[in-house]
Structures are given as C-alpha cells and as structure tokens.
C-alpha cells in the first residue's frame, strides 16, 4: 500500500466522524472556557479565585470521560459546581454520539474494504521468501494453491468473489495465504500483490473470465517481463490476443484435452506415459483401455465440444453431435447433427449409440453428463465412455460411474501449471514423445511403471552450476570424468542406486538426450530431468552439494572433515 492510500484511509475515517468529532470539540472548548470564567471560592485577598486554562482542561478531560478524580487544585464554589454539572451532561451526550458514529463506521463497507486492502498490502510486503500470485480461487486455483503449498511455496490469492476466499481459512495450509477479494485484472492490485517484488516467482491467471486473465497477463508482461506468466484462455480470440504480446504460457483446458484424446487414439503408449508423468506425485494411475477408432457420439457443442469435434474430424473419425440448439451454419466435415436432449434414449438412438464405439459427454452440467453416460451404457454396454466433470464436489459420483476417461478441466490446468513452474524441462520432453514412436514409449512406460510400482513419480530438474551443484561442478572443472551413473547412487551406501531415472539431459552444446544411459559423461552447464521418489531428490541434492558425500559416492572413501585431517591423511 502506498503512502497516499494510507492517508486516504485515515481521511475516510475523519470524514465519516467529522460532525460528532466537531461537536465533541466544541463541547470541550465551551466547558473549558466556562470553567475558567466561573468564580471560585475567595482567596487570601478576599477575591474569587479562577482556574487557569490548563487546570480547567485537565479537570474537564477526566470528568468528561466519567472518571472523576475530585475537585482540583482547590475546592470548587457553588457556581463552578453548577457549571461542572452542565459540562458532565453535555460531554456524556457528546461522547455517546461520537462512539455511536464510530460503531456505525465500523460497519461501513468502504472502510472494511480499506482495512482489508491495508492488511493485505502489509502481509504481502512482509513476504521474504519465494511466492506466486494466483488470480482466481475456483476449482483450479484451489488445487494449484494446495499443490504449491505442499511444495513449500508461498501463495498470494486474488479472487473477485469473497465467498470463495472464505475457504482459505478452512483449509489446513502450512503457511498463511494473503488474499483479497478484488479484480485481478487491475494493474494497481497486481502491483500491491507483489508483482514487482524480487521474491515473486510468477503470475498465474486462472479466473473464469478471459478478459480478466488477458488483463492480468498483459500487466505481468509489461510490469514484470522477467517473470513467467501463465494464463488460462478458452476463447480463440483471447488466445490470439495473449500470443500477440508474447505471453509465455497460454493454457486452454479444452484444446489440451482434445490433443490428449487425439494422441490417445493414434499413439496410446505416448498418451499413457504423458498422463502418468503429469499426474499428482504419489498417486497410482491405472492404465485404462485405449480409445477405439470408429463412429463416436458427442454430447454438447460448446467450446469443449467444438474443440473435440474438430480434433476427431482431423483424425478421420465420424462423429454424431447431440445438442439442444440447431446445427451451426458452417458444419464440420464428418459431423452429423442431432438436435435433442442427449440424456434421453431417443436422441442417443438417433445418433447411433448402438453402433458407436464411444461417447463423450462434454456439457457444462455434471448431472446431464452422468445421465447420458449411464443411458449410453444401458443401450451399448461395450461403449467407450468419456465424461467431463465440472464440479469437484461431484467426484464421488464420477468415481462410482467408472468411466474410461474422466476429463476434469481444473486438474488439467493445475497439472499443466505445476509442470511449467516446477520443471520447465518436462514440457519439451512430453512434446517429443510422439516423435519417438510407439515402441519406444511403450518400452519406457513399462520400465518406469515397473520400477515405481505404478505410482506417479516426482519429477524435478537439476542444472550443473555453482548455485545448484557446487561440489559436482568443482570436480568437473578440475578435469574429472564423471558419468551419470556415478552420481545416481545412495550417498549413504554407494552400492545401491538412487530410486530415480534420468528422463532427459540438455547438454551445454545444445544436444538433447532422451532417456540417457548411465555411461553419459556429465559436463558443466548440463541440465538433467529426473523422475523418481522424493527421497531420491533429497539424496541427490546431498551428493552434488556436499564434497564429502560426493567423494564417497565417486570413490568409496570418506574424505577427512578438516584441513588438518586431510593433511595427516596425505602423510
């Protein structure tokens, strides 16, 4: 919060209580003046004594607040006591009016907002550790915040709906999350949220409003060009607009899932490997049957349905679309239109559900999607079922349905964001899966799932540099030849390998090695993409950072701890 905003909050309070405050000041002034003019008891010279302004103000100050310490500096006369009696009633009325206006002010919405903004700005200013700004706390934002919190990152949340932010207080996050109910597209708000602070690691715009995401992405690109900006966009024109000012990562959940489905149809092994590597770490992902080729039924022709229809048309698959609206003026090739209610058996039969190999329930209504899937299975027990889940609260229903594929937009976006933020090397690796071929993907998938018992591994990257691997870098700069297999060993028992696999090495010369073997020679500047247990990441970090651990892993000998012992060991 700027100095100007702090002053404006102060003057907001003064404006709301100015009438009663002025009345209270006038009462004090009149009371003090009257008390100085009222004659007191006769003095030694026989003349009436009078109170000074200081004594009068002192007496009124404690009398007006009903404290009452007595008559000072001397006993009062009858005239003075009469005036004090009037002052007591006047001051009580004045204080009652002033306190009442304060209580009314505390219920004022504008003041409450100003206080919340000030508190939010102070909380953000006190952040002295890496944090991300998340715009939007819906289904996707909640998943992403929970994942970032588990990874040890602080999060600043901006959400326009205050009722959604109430959920933050109910969650058991390991650290407090500064949050504010406001428009995340406002540049001043983003600056207040820490966009230009040196500890800010990135901006993630995940609201349901494409215009707000566009404004946030543009603000991040202009005010903090060094930061990665991830923005959600569902409309094609928004995607084009974001791309025009070089937004680094634009995430469209519908396009992303459509590409996944197309990949699953012509490269199932690559698809399963992609899904397995991008899942939540530690969860078990079971391999479902592959989507068959043949006629499909698509329920719903919104943004998601249109994207799916276009992808399936590109794959040469006939599609029957069921929608309540009339057919568009520019129909897609290979798409047959059935106007009707897709949850009923009549429309499904007209779409040819009995002969179809699969159905995709892609509406924005979970109840309709579930109903259509159940009805389709009754008419065709062997149909391949893909359903779209919109609300996280309906997860038990979709789990009971046991669809072949459940598409959850919030999870797709959250997983994509985490992959980009935590392991930037993973995206290029996944993009090359299809080009490597199905036999290669099948071999890698079987090898990795067998090693990690089908559980989704933890994926991370390491760059051979002074910042991340100081001990390993010193050995390489000294001319030692160190191979990949030499460092992927337990630092406590070098005969045992680390529970991880190297997926890719980006060498300093620009060459990229996929699934490198243990014989690959490491060099300064190489970047490694690894997958395995979280314990393996900690063990590898110890090896490449600690001179003693690295020496043991490479040679099998413990290095003496101090220079004295090292000198003695050489004698």
PDB file of C-alpha atoms in Angstrom, residues 64-324:
ATOM      1  CA  UNK A  64     -15.958  14.292  30.664  1.00  0.00           C
ATOM      2  CA  UNK A  65     -14.897  10.644  30.435  1.00  0.00           C
ATOM      3  CA  UNK A  66     -16.776   9.952  33.729  1.00  0.00           C
ATOM      4  CA  UNK A  67     -13.562   9.108  35.589  1.00  0.00           C
ATOM      5  CA  UNK A  68     -13.818  11.857  38.254  1.00  0.00           C
ATOM      6  CA  UNK A  69     -10.719  12.385  40.423  1.00  0.00           C
ATOM      7  CA  UNK A  70     -12.226  15.135  42.550  1.00  0.00           C
ATOM      8  CA  UNK A  71     -12.055  18.910  42.611  1.00  0.00           C
ATOM      9  CA  UNK A  72      -8.547  20.214  41.914  1.00  0.00           C
ATOM     10  CA  UNK A  73      -6.468  22.255  42.510  1.00  0.00           C
ATOM     11  CA  UNK A  74      -8.877  23.500  45.192  1.00  0.00           C
ATOM     12  CA  UNK A  75     -12.435  23.020  46.355  1.00  0.00           C
ATOM     13  CA  UNK A  76     -14.989  24.438  43.889  1.00  0.00           C
ATOM     14  CA  UNK A  77     -17.546  27.125  44.553  1.00  0.00           C
ATOM     15  CA  UNK A  78     -21.256  26.643  44.005  1.00  0.00           C
ATOM     16  CA  UNK A  79     -21.029  28.462  40.644  1.00  0.00           C
ATOM     17  CA  UNK A  80     -18.222  26.210  39.475  1.00  0.00           C
ATOM     18  CA  UNK A  81     -20.071  23.074  40.576  1.00  0.00           C
ATOM     19  CA  UNK A  82     -23.162  24.226  38.702  1.00  0.00           C
ATOM     20  CA  UNK A  83     -21.132  24.700  35.539  1.00  0.00           C
ATOM     21  CA  UNK A  84     -19.410  21.329  36.000  1.00  0.00           C
ATOM     22  CA  UNK A  85     -22.836  19.702  36.288  1.00  0.00           C
ATOM     23  CA  UNK A  86     -23.818  21.181  32.918  1.00  0.00           C
ATOM     24  CA  UNK A  87     -20.498  20.073  31.403  1.00  0.00           C
ATOM     25  CA  UNK A  88     -20.943  16.489  32.597  1.00  0.00           C
ATOM     26  CA  UNK A  89     -24.268  16.062  30.797  1.00  0.00           C
ATOM     27  CA  UNK A  90     -23.013  17.815  27.663  1.00  0.00           C
ATOM     28  CA  UNK A  91     -19.841  15.728  27.482  1.00  0.00           C
ATOM     29  CA  UNK A  92     -21.700  12.458  28.078  1.00  0.00           C
ATOM     30  CA  UNK A  93     -24.031  13.285  25.196  1.00  0.00           C
ATOM     31  CA  UNK A  94     -21.059  14.260  23.011  1.00  0.00           C
ATOM     32  CA  UNK A  95     -19.153  11.069  23.771  1.00  0.00           C
ATOM     33  CA  UNK A  96     -22.257   8.951  23.197  1.00  0.00           C
ATOM     34  CA  UNK A  97     -22.751  10.499  19.763  1.00  0.00           C
ATOM     35  CA  UNK A  98     -19.069  10.086  18.882  1.00  0.00           C
ATOM     36  CA  UNK A  99     -18.900   6.443  19.999  1.00  0.00           C
ATOM     37  CA  UNK A 100     -22.129   5.721  18.136  1.00  0.00           C
ATOM     38  CA  UNK A 101     -20.705   7.179  14.937  1.00  0.00           C
ATOM     39  CA  UNK A 102     -17.572   5.048  15.379  1.00  0.00           C
ATOM     40  CA  UNK A 103     -19.641   1.882  15.795  1.00  0.00           C
ATOM     41  CA  UNK A 104     -21.621   2.792  12.696  1.00  0.00           C
ATOM     42  CA  UNK A 105     -18.386   3.466  10.834  1.00  0.00           C
ATOM     43  CA  UNK A 106     -17.035   0.012  11.677  1.00  0.00           C
ATOM     44  CA  UNK A 107     -19.983  -1.461   9.778  1.00  0.00           C
ATOM     45  CA  UNK A 108     -19.310   0.677   6.717  1.00  0.00           C
ATOM     46  CA  UNK A 109     -18.425  -1.441   3.675  1.00  0.00           C
ATOM     47  CA  UNK A 110     -15.967   1.064   2.243  1.00  0.00           C
ATOM     48  CA  UNK A 111     -13.991   1.269   5.469  1.00  0.00           C
ATOM     49  CA  UNK A 112     -13.937  -2.508   5.842  1.00  0.00           C
ATOM     50  CA  UNK A 113     -12.603  -2.809   2.304  1.00  0.00           C
ATOM     51  CA  UNK A 114      -9.962  -0.169   3.005  1.00  0.00           C
ATOM     52  CA  UNK A 115      -8.851  -2.013   6.144  1.00  0.00           C
ATOM     53  CA  UNK A 116      -8.718  -5.339   4.278  1.00  0.00           C
ATOM     54  CA  UNK A 117      -6.667  -3.787   1.493  1.00  0.00           C
ATOM     55  CA  UNK A 118      -4.248  -2.256   4.007  1.00  0.00           C
ATOM     56  CA  UNK A 119      -3.876  -5.552   5.884  1.00  0.00           C
ATOM     57  CA  UNK A 120      -3.363  -7.435   2.595  1.00  0.00           C
ATOM     58  CA  UNK A 121      -0.687  -4.997   1.440  1.00  0.00           C
ATOM     59  CA  UNK A 122       1.170  -5.313   4.747  1.00  0.00           C
ATOM     60  CA  UNK A 123       1.059  -9.130   4.596  1.00  0.00           C
ATOM     61  CA  UNK A 124       2.454  -9.145   1.062  1.00  0.00           C
ATOM     62  CA  UNK A 125       5.142  -6.633   1.982  1.00  0.00           C
ATOM     63  CA  UNK A 126       6.322  -8.943   4.779  1.00  0.00           C
ATOM     64  CA  UNK A 127       6.887 -11.877   2.394  1.00  0.00           C
ATOM     65  CA  UNK A 128      10.627 -12.516   2.215  1.00  0.00           C
ATOM     66  CA  UNK A 129      10.508 -15.924   0.544  1.00  0.00           C
ATOM     67  CA  UNK A 130       9.546 -17.132  -2.967  1.00  0.00           C
ATOM     68  CA  UNK A 131       5.842 -16.779  -3.730  1.00  0.00           C
ATOM     69  CA  UNK A 132       3.417 -16.990  -6.647  1.00  0.00           C
ATOM     70  CA  UNK A 133       0.439 -14.772  -7.426  1.00  0.00           C
ATOM     71  CA  UNK A 134      -2.671 -16.824  -8.250  1.00  0.00           C
ATOM     72  CA  UNK A 135      -5.593 -14.948  -9.820  1.00  0.00           C
ATOM     73  CA  UNK A 136      -8.799 -16.898  -9.279  1.00  0.00           C
ATOM     74  CA  UNK A 137      -9.635 -19.310  -6.457  1.00  0.00           C
ATOM     75  CA  UNK A 138     -12.095 -21.620  -8.153  1.00  0.00           C
ATOM     76  CA  UNK A 139     -11.655 -25.364  -8.641  1.00  0.00           C
ATOM     77  CA  UNK A 140      -8.352 -24.896 -10.478  1.00  0.00           C
ATOM     78  CA  UNK A 141      -6.987 -22.235  -8.149  1.00  0.00           C
ATOM     79  CA  UNK A 142      -7.759 -24.336  -5.083  1.00  0.00           C
ATOM     80  CA  UNK A 143      -5.905 -27.360  -6.496  1.00  0.00           C
ATOM     81  CA  UNK A 144      -2.935 -25.268  -7.554  1.00  0.00           C
ATOM     82  CA  UNK A 145      -2.666 -23.432  -4.221  1.00  0.00           C
ATOM     83  CA  UNK A 146      -2.740 -26.725  -2.334  1.00  0.00           C
ATOM     84  CA  UNK A 147      -0.014 -28.189  -4.557  1.00  0.00           C
ATOM     85  CA  UNK A 148       2.224 -25.114  -4.280  1.00  0.00           C
ATOM     86  CA  UNK A 149       1.732 -25.081  -0.506  1.00  0.00           C
ATOM     87  CA  UNK A 150       2.816 -28.728  -0.273  1.00  0.00           C
ATOM     88  CA  UNK A 151       5.918 -27.860  -2.289  1.00  0.00           C
ATOM     89  CA  UNK A 152       6.872 -25.120   0.173  1.00  0.00           C
ATOM     90  CA  UNK A 153       5.966 -22.049  -1.895  1.00  0.00           C
ATOM     91  CA  UNK A 154       4.003 -19.113  -0.532  1.00  0.00           C
ATOM     92  CA  UNK A 155       0.923 -18.022  -2.485  1.00  0.00           C
ATOM     93  CA  UNK A 156      -0.885 -14.681  -2.842  1.00  0.00           C
ATOM     94  CA  UNK A 157      -4.505 -15.115  -3.968  1.00  0.00           C
ATOM     95  CA  UNK A 158      -6.704 -12.617  -5.823  1.00  0.00           C
ATOM     96  CA  UNK A 159     -10.370 -13.573  -6.279  1.00  0.00           C
ATOM     97  CA  UNK A 160     -13.304 -11.305  -7.055  1.00  0.00           C
ATOM     98  CA  UNK A 161     -15.820 -13.466  -5.140  1.00  0.00           C
ATOM     99  CA  UNK A 162     -15.385 -13.023  -1.401  1.00  0.00           C
ATOM    100  CA  UNK A 163     -17.310 -16.203  -0.545  1.00  0.00           C
ATOM    101  CA  UNK A 164     -14.696 -18.302  -2.323  1.00  0.00           C
ATOM    102  CA  UNK A 165     -11.901 -16.802  -0.257  1.00  0.00           C
ATOM    103  CA  UNK A 166     -13.618 -17.941   2.928  1.00  0.00           C
ATOM    104  CA  UNK A 167     -12.492 -21.456   2.017  1.00  0.00           C
ATOM    105  CA  UNK A 168      -8.842 -20.456   2.514  1.00  0.00           C
ATOM    106  CA  UNK A 169      -9.415 -20.035   6.249  1.00  0.00           C
ATOM    107  CA  UNK A 170     -10.911 -23.537   6.425  1.00  0.00           C
ATOM    108  CA  UNK A 171      -8.055 -25.284   4.621  1.00  0.00           C
ATOM    109  CA  UNK A 172      -5.095 -26.662   6.552  1.00  0.00           C
ATOM    110  CA  UNK A 173      -2.382 -24.897   4.582  1.00  0.00           C
ATOM    111  CA  UNK A 174       1.085 -24.976   6.088  1.00  0.00           C
ATOM    112  CA  UNK A 175       1.505 -21.199   5.684  1.00  0.00           C
ATOM    113  CA  UNK A 176      -0.846 -18.235   5.645  1.00  0.00           C
ATOM    114  CA  UNK A 177      -2.023 -17.122   2.215  1.00  0.00           C
ATOM    115  CA  UNK A 178      -2.556 -13.384   1.796  1.00  0.00           C
ATOM    116  CA  UNK A 179      -5.806 -12.988  -0.140  1.00  0.00           C
ATOM    117  CA  UNK A 180      -8.008 -10.168  -1.336  1.00  0.00           C
ATOM    118  CA  UNK A 181     -11.460 -10.026  -2.922  1.00  0.00           C
ATOM    119  CA  UNK A 182     -10.856  -7.749  -5.889  1.00  0.00           C
ATOM    120  CA  UNK A 183     -10.495  -7.571  -9.659  1.00  0.00           C
ATOM    121  CA  UNK A 184      -7.304  -9.413 -10.558  1.00  0.00           C
ATOM    122  CA  UNK A 185      -7.049  -7.550 -13.852  1.00  0.00           C
ATOM    123  CA  UNK A 186      -6.338  -4.226 -12.136  1.00  0.00           C
ATOM    124  CA  UNK A 187      -2.639  -3.288 -12.535  1.00  0.00           C
ATOM    125  CA  UNK A 188      -2.607  -1.452  -9.180  1.00  0.00           C
ATOM    126  CA  UNK A 189      -3.954  -4.551  -7.443  1.00  0.00           C
ATOM    127  CA  UNK A 190      -1.319  -6.779  -9.057  1.00  0.00           C
ATOM    128  CA  UNK A 191       1.423  -4.372  -8.039  1.00  0.00           C
ATOM    129  CA  UNK A 192       0.039  -4.392  -4.484  1.00  0.00           C
ATOM    130  CA  UNK A 193       0.022  -8.215  -4.607  1.00  0.00           C
ATOM    131  CA  UNK A 194       3.791  -8.171  -5.057  1.00  0.00           C
ATOM    132  CA  UNK A 195       4.163  -8.474  -8.834  1.00  0.00           C
ATOM    133  CA  UNK A 196       7.250  -6.256  -8.864  1.00  0.00           C
ATOM    134  CA  UNK A 197       8.813  -7.646  -5.671  1.00  0.00           C
ATOM    135  CA  UNK A 198      12.050  -9.576  -6.067  1.00  0.00           C
ATOM    136  CA  UNK A 199      10.674 -12.645  -4.274  1.00  0.00           C
ATOM    137  CA  UNK A 200       7.759 -13.055  -6.716  1.00  0.00           C
ATOM    138  CA  UNK A 201       8.355 -16.181  -8.844  1.00  0.00           C
ATOM    139  CA  UNK A 202       5.433 -15.976 -11.268  1.00  0.00           C
ATOM    140  CA  UNK A 203       1.897 -14.846 -12.106  1.00  0.00           C
ATOM    141  CA  UNK A 204      -0.884 -17.380 -12.747  1.00  0.00           C
ATOM    142  CA  UNK A 205      -4.200 -16.085 -14.137  1.00  0.00           C
ATOM    143  CA  UNK A 206      -6.897 -18.753 -13.723  1.00  0.00           C
ATOM    144  CA  UNK A 207     -10.165 -16.835 -13.432  1.00  0.00           C
ATOM    145  CA  UNK A 208     -13.300 -17.827 -15.348  1.00  0.00           C
ATOM    146  CA  UNK A 209     -13.202 -14.500 -17.194  1.00  0.00           C
ATOM    147  CA  UNK A 210     -10.980 -14.459 -20.277  1.00  0.00           C
ATOM    148  CA  UNK A 211     -10.903 -10.647 -20.259  1.00  0.00           C
ATOM    149  CA  UNK A 212      -9.591 -10.598 -16.681  1.00  0.00           C
ATOM    150  CA  UNK A 213      -6.950 -13.217 -17.497  1.00  0.00           C
ATOM    151  CA  UNK A 214      -5.932 -11.206 -20.548  1.00  0.00           C
ATOM    152  CA  UNK A 215      -5.564  -8.018 -18.492  1.00  0.00           C
ATOM    153  CA  UNK A 216      -3.548  -9.825 -15.804  1.00  0.00           C
ATOM    154  CA  UNK A 217      -1.272 -11.450 -18.388  1.00  0.00           C
ATOM    155  CA  UNK A 218      -0.673  -8.131 -20.126  1.00  0.00           C
ATOM    156  CA  UNK A 219       0.106  -6.421 -16.808  1.00  0.00           C
ATOM    157  CA  UNK A 220       2.561  -9.133 -15.864  1.00  0.00           C
ATOM    158  CA  UNK A 221       4.236  -8.999 -19.258  1.00  0.00           C
ATOM    159  CA  UNK A 222       4.714  -5.220 -19.086  1.00  0.00           C
ATOM    160  CA  UNK A 223       5.454  -4.627 -15.387  1.00  0.00           C
ATOM    161  CA  UNK A 224       7.500  -7.775 -14.729  1.00  0.00           C
ATOM    162  CA  UNK A 225       8.811  -9.142 -18.048  1.00  0.00           C
ATOM    163  CA  UNK A 226      11.288 -11.418 -16.276  1.00  0.00           C
ATOM    164  CA  UNK A 227       8.534 -13.396 -14.554  1.00  0.00           C
ATOM    165  CA  UNK A 228       6.800 -16.414 -16.101  1.00  0.00           C
ATOM    166  CA  UNK A 229       3.137 -15.645 -16.788  1.00  0.00           C
ATOM    167  CA  UNK A 230       0.633 -18.499 -17.094  1.00  0.00           C
ATOM    168  CA  UNK A 231      -2.823 -17.556 -18.306  1.00  0.00           C
ATOM    169  CA  UNK A 232      -5.996 -19.532 -18.853  1.00  0.00           C
ATOM    170  CA  UNK A 233      -7.867 -18.780 -22.085  1.00  0.00           C
ATOM    171  CA  UNK A 234     -10.869 -20.587 -23.530  1.00  0.00           C
ATOM    172  CA  UNK A 235     -11.827 -18.333 -26.460  1.00  0.00           C
ATOM    173  CA  UNK A 236      -9.710 -18.394 -29.645  1.00  0.00           C
ATOM    174  CA  UNK A 237      -9.640 -14.606 -29.877  1.00  0.00           C
ATOM    175  CA  UNK A 238      -8.275 -14.392 -26.321  1.00  0.00           C
ATOM    176  CA  UNK A 239      -5.562 -16.912 -27.157  1.00  0.00           C
ATOM    177  CA  UNK A 240      -4.547 -14.875 -30.212  1.00  0.00           C
ATOM    178  CA  UNK A 241      -4.535 -11.657 -28.179  1.00  0.00           C
ATOM    179  CA  UNK A 242      -2.341 -13.166 -25.473  1.00  0.00           C
ATOM    180  CA  UNK A 243       0.040 -14.567 -28.043  1.00  0.00           C
ATOM    181  CA  UNK A 244       0.327 -11.156 -29.726  1.00  0.00           C
ATOM    182  CA  UNK A 245       2.199  -9.692 -26.736  1.00  0.00           C
ATOM    183  CA  UNK A 246       4.262 -12.841 -26.195  1.00  0.00           C
ATOM    184  CA  UNK A 247       2.572 -14.437 -23.201  1.00  0.00           C
ATOM    185  CA  UNK A 248       4.853 -17.368 -22.422  1.00  0.00           C
ATOM    186  CA  UNK A 249       2.304 -19.989 -21.447  1.00  0.00           C
ATOM    187  CA  UNK A 250      -1.340 -19.968 -22.583  1.00  0.00           C
ATOM    188  CA  UNK A 251      -3.436 -22.833 -21.238  1.00  0.00           C
ATOM    189  CA  UNK A 252      -6.705 -23.857 -22.878  1.00  0.00           C
ATOM    190  CA  UNK A 253      -8.083 -26.889 -20.998  1.00  0.00           C
ATOM    191  CA  UNK A 254     -10.401 -27.866 -23.831  1.00  0.00           C
ATOM    192  CA  UNK A 255      -7.700 -27.723 -26.509  1.00  0.00           C
ATOM    193  CA  UNK A 256      -5.315 -29.532 -24.181  1.00  0.00           C
ATOM    194  CA  UNK A 257      -7.711 -32.426 -23.547  1.00  0.00           C
ATOM    195  CA  UNK A 258      -8.644 -32.585 -27.236  1.00  0.00           C
ATOM    196  CA  UNK A 259      -4.980 -33.012 -28.102  1.00  0.00           C
ATOM    197  CA  UNK A 260      -4.689 -35.663 -25.360  1.00  0.00           C
ATOM    198  CA  UNK A 261      -7.640 -37.573 -26.820  1.00  0.00           C
ATOM    199  CA  UNK A 262      -6.225 -37.387 -30.338  1.00  0.00           C
ATOM    200  CA  UNK A 263      -2.882 -38.628 -29.004  1.00  0.00           C
ATOM    201  CA  UNK A 264      -4.600 -41.487 -27.173  1.00  0.00           C
ATOM    202  CA  UNK A 265      -6.254 -42.627 -30.396  1.00  0.00           C
ATOM    203  CA  UNK A 266      -3.177 -42.820 -32.625  1.00  0.00           C
ATOM    204  CA  UNK A 267      -0.381 -43.121 -30.017  1.00  0.00           C
ATOM    205  CA  UNK A 268      -1.825 -44.737 -26.862  1.00  0.00           C
ATOM    206  CA  UNK A 269       1.543 -45.574 -25.288  1.00  0.00           C
ATOM    207  CA  UNK A 270       2.712 -41.960 -25.622  1.00  0.00           C
ATOM    208  CA  UNK A 271      -0.601 -40.803 -24.137  1.00  0.00           C
ATOM    209  CA  UNK A 272      -0.362 -43.090 -21.110  1.00  0.00           C
ATOM    210  CA  UNK A 273       3.252 -42.067 -20.498  1.00  0.00           C
ATOM    211  CA  UNK A 274       2.248 -38.393 -20.669  1.00  0.00           C
ATOM    212  CA  UNK A 275      -0.672 -38.843 -18.260  1.00  0.00           C
ATOM    213  CA  UNK A 276       1.476 -40.863 -15.868  1.00  0.00           C
ATOM    214  CA  UNK A 277       4.309 -38.311 -15.728  1.00  0.00           C
ATOM    215  CA  UNK A 278       1.999 -35.301 -15.291  1.00  0.00           C
ATOM    216  CA  UNK A 279      -0.191 -36.831 -12.580  1.00  0.00           C
ATOM    217  CA  UNK A 280      -0.051 -35.885  -8.915  1.00  0.00           C
ATOM    218  CA  UNK A 281       3.079 -37.283  -7.309  1.00  0.00           C
ATOM    219  CA  UNK A 282       2.482 -40.417  -5.245  1.00  0.00           C
ATOM    220  CA  UNK A 283      -0.882 -41.321  -6.784  1.00  0.00           C
ATOM    221  CA  UNK A 284      -1.410 -44.585  -8.631  1.00  0.00           C
ATOM    222  CA  UNK A 285      -2.538 -44.212 -12.237  1.00  0.00           C
ATOM    223  CA  UNK A 286      -4.022 -47.400 -13.660  1.00  0.00           C
ATOM    224  CA  UNK A 287      -3.857 -47.888 -17.409  1.00  0.00           C
ATOM    225  CA  UNK A 288      -7.314 -47.953 -18.973  1.00  0.00           C
ATOM    226  CA  UNK A 289      -8.236 -49.402 -22.334  1.00  0.00           C
ATOM    227  CA  UNK A 290      -7.289 -47.341 -25.344  1.00  0.00           C
ATOM    228  CA  UNK A 291      -9.957 -45.255 -27.133  1.00  0.00           C
ATOM    229  CA  UNK A 292     -11.147 -47.254 -30.162  1.00  0.00           C
ATOM    230  CA  UNK A 293     -11.379 -45.941 -33.698  1.00  0.00           C
ATOM    231  CA  UNK A 294     -14.818 -45.823 -35.269  1.00  0.00           C
ATOM    232  CA  UNK A 295     -18.044 -43.791 -35.002  1.00  0.00           C
ATOM    233  CA  UNK A 296     -18.423 -41.622 -31.884  1.00  0.00           C
ATOM    234  CA  UNK A 297     -21.301 -39.788 -30.215  1.00  0.00           C
ATOM    235  CA  UNK A 298     -20.594 -36.325 -28.796  1.00  0.00           C
ATOM    236  CA  UNK A 299     -22.988 -34.730 -26.315  1.00  0.00           C
ATOM    237  CA  UNK A 300     -22.754 -30.929 -26.181  1.00  0.00           C
ATOM    238  CA  UNK A 301     -21.323 -28.489 -28.718  1.00  0.00           C
ATOM    239  CA  UNK A 302     -19.932 -25.709 -26.564  1.00  0.00           C
ATOM    240  CA  UNK A 303     -16.292 -24.651 -26.602  1.00  0.00           C
ATOM    241  CA  UNK A 304     -15.191 -28.081 -25.397  1.00  0.00           C
ATOM    242  CA  UNK A 305     -17.481 -29.998 -27.739  1.00  0.00           C
ATOM    243  CA  UNK A 306     -16.453 -27.927 -30.754  1.00  0.00           C
ATOM    244  CA  UNK A 307     -12.774 -28.495 -29.985  1.00  0.00           C
ATOM    245  CA  UNK A 308     -13.325 -32.249 -29.681  1.00  0.00           C
ATOM    246  CA  UNK A 309     -15.339 -32.405 -32.910  1.00  0.00           C
ATOM    247  CA  UNK A 310     -12.582 -30.592 -34.799  1.00  0.00           C
ATOM    248  CA  UNK A 311      -9.904 -32.938 -33.460  1.00  0.00           C
ATOM    249  CA  UNK A 312     -11.902 -36.058 -34.249  1.00  0.00           C
ATOM    250  CA  UNK A 313     -12.658 -34.770 -37.730  1.00  0.00           C
ATOM    251  CA  UNK A 314      -8.914 -34.299 -38.242  1.00  0.00           C
ATOM    252  CA  UNK A 315      -8.417 -37.903 -37.134  1.00  0.00           C
ATOM    253  CA  UNK A 316     -10.951 -39.034 -39.745  1.00  0.00           C
ATOM    254  CA  UNK A 317     -13.478 -40.309 -37.194  1.00  0.00           C
ATOM    255  CA  UNK A 318     -17.231 -39.950 -37.884  1.00  0.00           C
ATOM    256  CA  UNK A 319     -18.975 -38.006 -35.111  1.00  0.00           C
ATOM    257  CA  UNK A 320     -22.666 -37.596 -34.276  1.00  0.00           C
ATOM    258  CA  UNK A 321     -23.263 -34.443 -32.219  1.00  0.00           C
ATOM    259  CA  UNK A 322     -26.301 -34.166 -29.925  1.00  0.00           C
ATOM    260  CA  UNK A 323     -27.220 -30.647 -28.857  1.00  0.00           C
ATOM    261  CA  UNK A 324     -30.381 -28.751 -27.891  1.00  0.00           C
TER     262      UNK A 324
END
